[in-house]
GROMACS .gro file of C-alpha atoms in nm:
model
  145
    1UNK     CA    1  20.430  11.162   9.486
    2UNK     CA    2  20.486  11.271   9.842
    3UNK     CA    3  20.230  11.149  10.092
    4UNK     CA    4  20.158  11.470  10.284
    5UNK     CA    5  19.882  11.305  10.486
    6UNK     CA    6  20.125  11.043  10.618
    7UNK     CA    7  20.385  11.310  10.703
    8UNK     CA    8  20.129  11.498  10.914
    9UNK     CA    9  20.008  11.176  11.081
   10UNK     CA   10  20.359  11.063  11.175
   11UNK     CA   11  20.444  11.411  11.304
   12UNK     CA   12  20.138  11.400  11.531
   13UNK     CA   13  20.270  11.071  11.673
   14UNK     CA   14  20.590  11.249  11.779
   15UNK     CA   15  20.836  11.115  11.522
   16UNK     CA   16  21.120  11.346  11.426
   17UNK     CA   17  21.177  11.472  11.070
   18UNK     CA   18  21.447  11.216  10.991
   19UNK     CA   19  21.227  10.925  11.099
   20UNK     CA   20  20.933  11.064  10.901
   21UNK     CA   21  21.155  11.106  10.594
   22UNK     CA   22  21.274  10.746  10.617
   23UNK     CA   23  20.922  10.614  10.668
   24UNK     CA   24  20.773  10.816  10.380
   25UNK     CA   25  21.076  10.769  10.154
   26UNK     CA   26  21.122  11.138  10.091
   27UNK     CA   27  21.382  11.401  10.173
   28UNK     CA   28  21.408  11.549  10.521
   29UNK     CA   29  21.375  11.896  10.365
   30UNK     CA   30  21.046  11.787  10.208
   31UNK     CA   31  20.919  11.685  10.550
   32UNK     CA   32  21.034  12.016  10.701
   33UNK     CA   33  20.871  12.218  10.421
   34UNK     CA   34  20.547  12.021  10.452
   35UNK     CA   35  20.530  12.071  10.829
   36UNK     CA   36  20.613  12.442  10.796
   37UNK     CA   37  20.344  12.497  10.533
   38UNK     CA   38  20.091  12.296  10.733
   39UNK     CA   39  20.159  12.517  11.035
   40UNK     CA   40  20.121  12.830  10.817
   41UNK     CA   41  19.788  12.700  10.682
   42UNK     CA   42  19.664  12.597  11.025
   43UNK     CA   43  19.643  12.229  10.928
   44UNK     CA   44  19.680  11.972  11.205
   45UNK     CA   45  19.626  11.601  11.237
   46UNK     CA   46  19.359  11.468  11.219
   47UNK     CA   47  19.266  11.626  10.891
   48UNK     CA   48  18.903  11.672  10.789
   49UNK     CA   49  18.774  11.345  10.641
   50UNK     CA   50  18.636  11.516  10.332
   51UNK     CA   51  18.980  11.656  10.238
   52UNK     CA   52  19.131  11.453   9.954
   53UNK     CA   53  19.503  11.410   9.895
   54UNK     CA   54  19.479  11.644   9.598
   55UNK     CA   55  19.305  11.912   9.807
   56UNK     CA   56  19.567  11.873  10.079
   57UNK     CA   57  19.845  11.908   9.823
   58UNK     CA   58  19.686  12.223   9.676
   59UNK     CA   59  19.637  12.372  10.021
   60UNK     CA   60  19.998  12.311  10.122
   61UNK     CA   61  20.158  12.399   9.790
   62UNK     CA   62  19.921  12.615   9.586
   63UNK     CA   63  20.009  12.636   9.219
   64UNK     CA   64  20.124  12.979   9.116
   65UNK     CA   65  19.883  13.112   8.858
   66UNK     CA   66  20.055  13.439   8.797
   67UNK     CA   67  20.358  13.447   8.573
   68UNK     CA   68  20.574  13.755   8.550
   69UNK     CA   69  20.500  13.969   8.248
   70UNK     CA   70  20.809  14.108   8.085
   71UNK     CA   71  20.807  14.417   7.864
   72UNK     CA   72  20.884  14.313   7.508
   73UNK     CA   73  21.128  14.554   7.345
   74UNK     CA   74  21.054  14.722   7.013
   75UNK     CA   75  21.302  14.524   6.803
   76UNK     CA   76  21.226  14.726   6.493
   77UNK     CA   77  21.358  15.032   6.679
   78UNK     CA   78  21.650  14.827   6.818
   79UNK     CA   79  21.744  14.720   6.467
   80UNK     CA   80  21.733  15.080   6.337
   81UNK     CA   81  21.951  15.192   6.628
   82UNK     CA   82  22.198  14.909   6.567
   83UNK     CA   83  22.271  15.056   6.223
   84UNK     CA   84  22.414  15.371   6.382
   85UNK     CA   85  22.786  15.402   6.452
   86UNK     CA   86  22.897  15.321   6.806
   87UNK     CA   87  22.570  15.158   6.910
   88UNK     CA   88  22.593  14.812   7.061
   89UNK     CA   89  22.329  14.564   7.164
   90UNK     CA   90  22.441  14.585   7.527
   91UNK     CA   91  22.405  14.965   7.519
   92UNK     CA   92  22.051  14.930   7.382
   93UNK     CA   93  21.974  14.672   7.650
   94UNK     CA   94  22.082  14.917   7.922
   95UNK     CA   95  21.857  15.187   7.772
   96UNK     CA   96  21.572  14.935   7.752
   97UNK     CA   97  21.619  14.844   8.121
   98UNK     CA   98  21.620  15.210   8.225
   99UNK     CA   99  21.301  15.271   8.029
  100UNK     CA  100  21.134  14.967   8.188
  101UNK     CA  101  21.232  15.074   8.539
  102UNK     CA  102  21.095  15.424   8.479
  103UNK     CA  103  20.760  15.272   8.375
  104UNK     CA  104  20.759  15.010   8.656
  105UNK     CA  105  20.782  14.727   8.404
  106UNK     CA  106  20.988  14.411   8.421
  107UNK     CA  107  21.274  14.402   8.166
  108UNK     CA  108  21.424  14.092   8.009
  109UNK     CA  109  21.775  13.996   8.114
  110UNK     CA  110  22.044  14.063   7.857
  111UNK     CA  111  22.059  13.702   7.737
  112UNK     CA  112  21.687  13.693   7.658
  113UNK     CA  113  21.704  14.041   7.506
  114UNK     CA  114  21.984  13.924   7.275
  115UNK     CA  115  21.808  13.597   7.192
  116UNK     CA  116  21.483  13.770   7.098
  117UNK     CA  117  21.676  14.021   6.888
  118UNK     CA  118  21.852  13.736   6.705
  119UNK     CA  119  21.511  13.573   6.650
  120UNK     CA  120  21.377  13.903   6.514
  121UNK     CA  121  21.671  13.940   6.275
  122UNK     CA  122  21.631  13.580   6.158
  123UNK     CA  123  21.254  13.608   6.120
  124UNK     CA  124  21.259  13.935   5.928
  125UNK     CA  125  21.575  13.850   5.736
  126UNK     CA  126  21.709  14.186   5.852
  127UNK     CA  127  22.071  14.257   5.776
  128UNK     CA  128  22.319  14.470   5.958
  129UNK     CA  129  22.564  14.656   5.736
  130UNK     CA  130  22.906  14.712   5.883
  131UNK     CA  131  23.110  14.997   5.747
  132UNK     CA  132  23.435  14.816   5.690
  133UNK     CA  133  23.741  14.914   5.496
  134UNK     CA  134  23.758  14.593   5.297
  135UNK     CA  135  23.928  14.777   5.010
  136UNK     CA  136  24.203  14.904   5.236
  137UNK     CA  137  24.243  14.555   5.381
  138UNK     CA  138  24.296  14.413   5.033
  139UNK     CA  139  24.547  14.683   4.953
  140UNK     CA  140  24.742  14.638   5.277
  141UNK     CA  141  24.746  14.260   5.238
  142UNK     CA  142  24.871  14.295   4.879
  143UNK     CA  143  25.149  14.529   4.992
  144UNK     CA  144  25.262  14.300   5.271
  145UNK     CA  145  25.279  13.997   5.035
   0.00000   0.00000   0.00000
């Protein structure tokens, strides 16, 4: 774990970022990020004695508690639409994105949209029927033989 307290102490002594990185055995970018965040938080050496290393770490790099909430598509509707001629999953994804943007919601990217649809199909054992001319294929292959 990076010793943020030591980085701040060495910086107050006038060492440059490369020297601090070598001394603390961390990357120079880590030192730069720590010093930048300390300046943004108003932290300077000496630190308050009651501040623990964990508190210092949380103050410099607060954990993000909010995760983005994506709008889950209605895969039952997607599956019904997929049974129509000329409808593709990418077309439905574009419609889904437009609907999300109109409602100020966050849409899934196409890869996640497709993955969740595949999971839905697998979970519900849903089948997609393709209108195919298998009979005409058999006839044409028999004629060409």
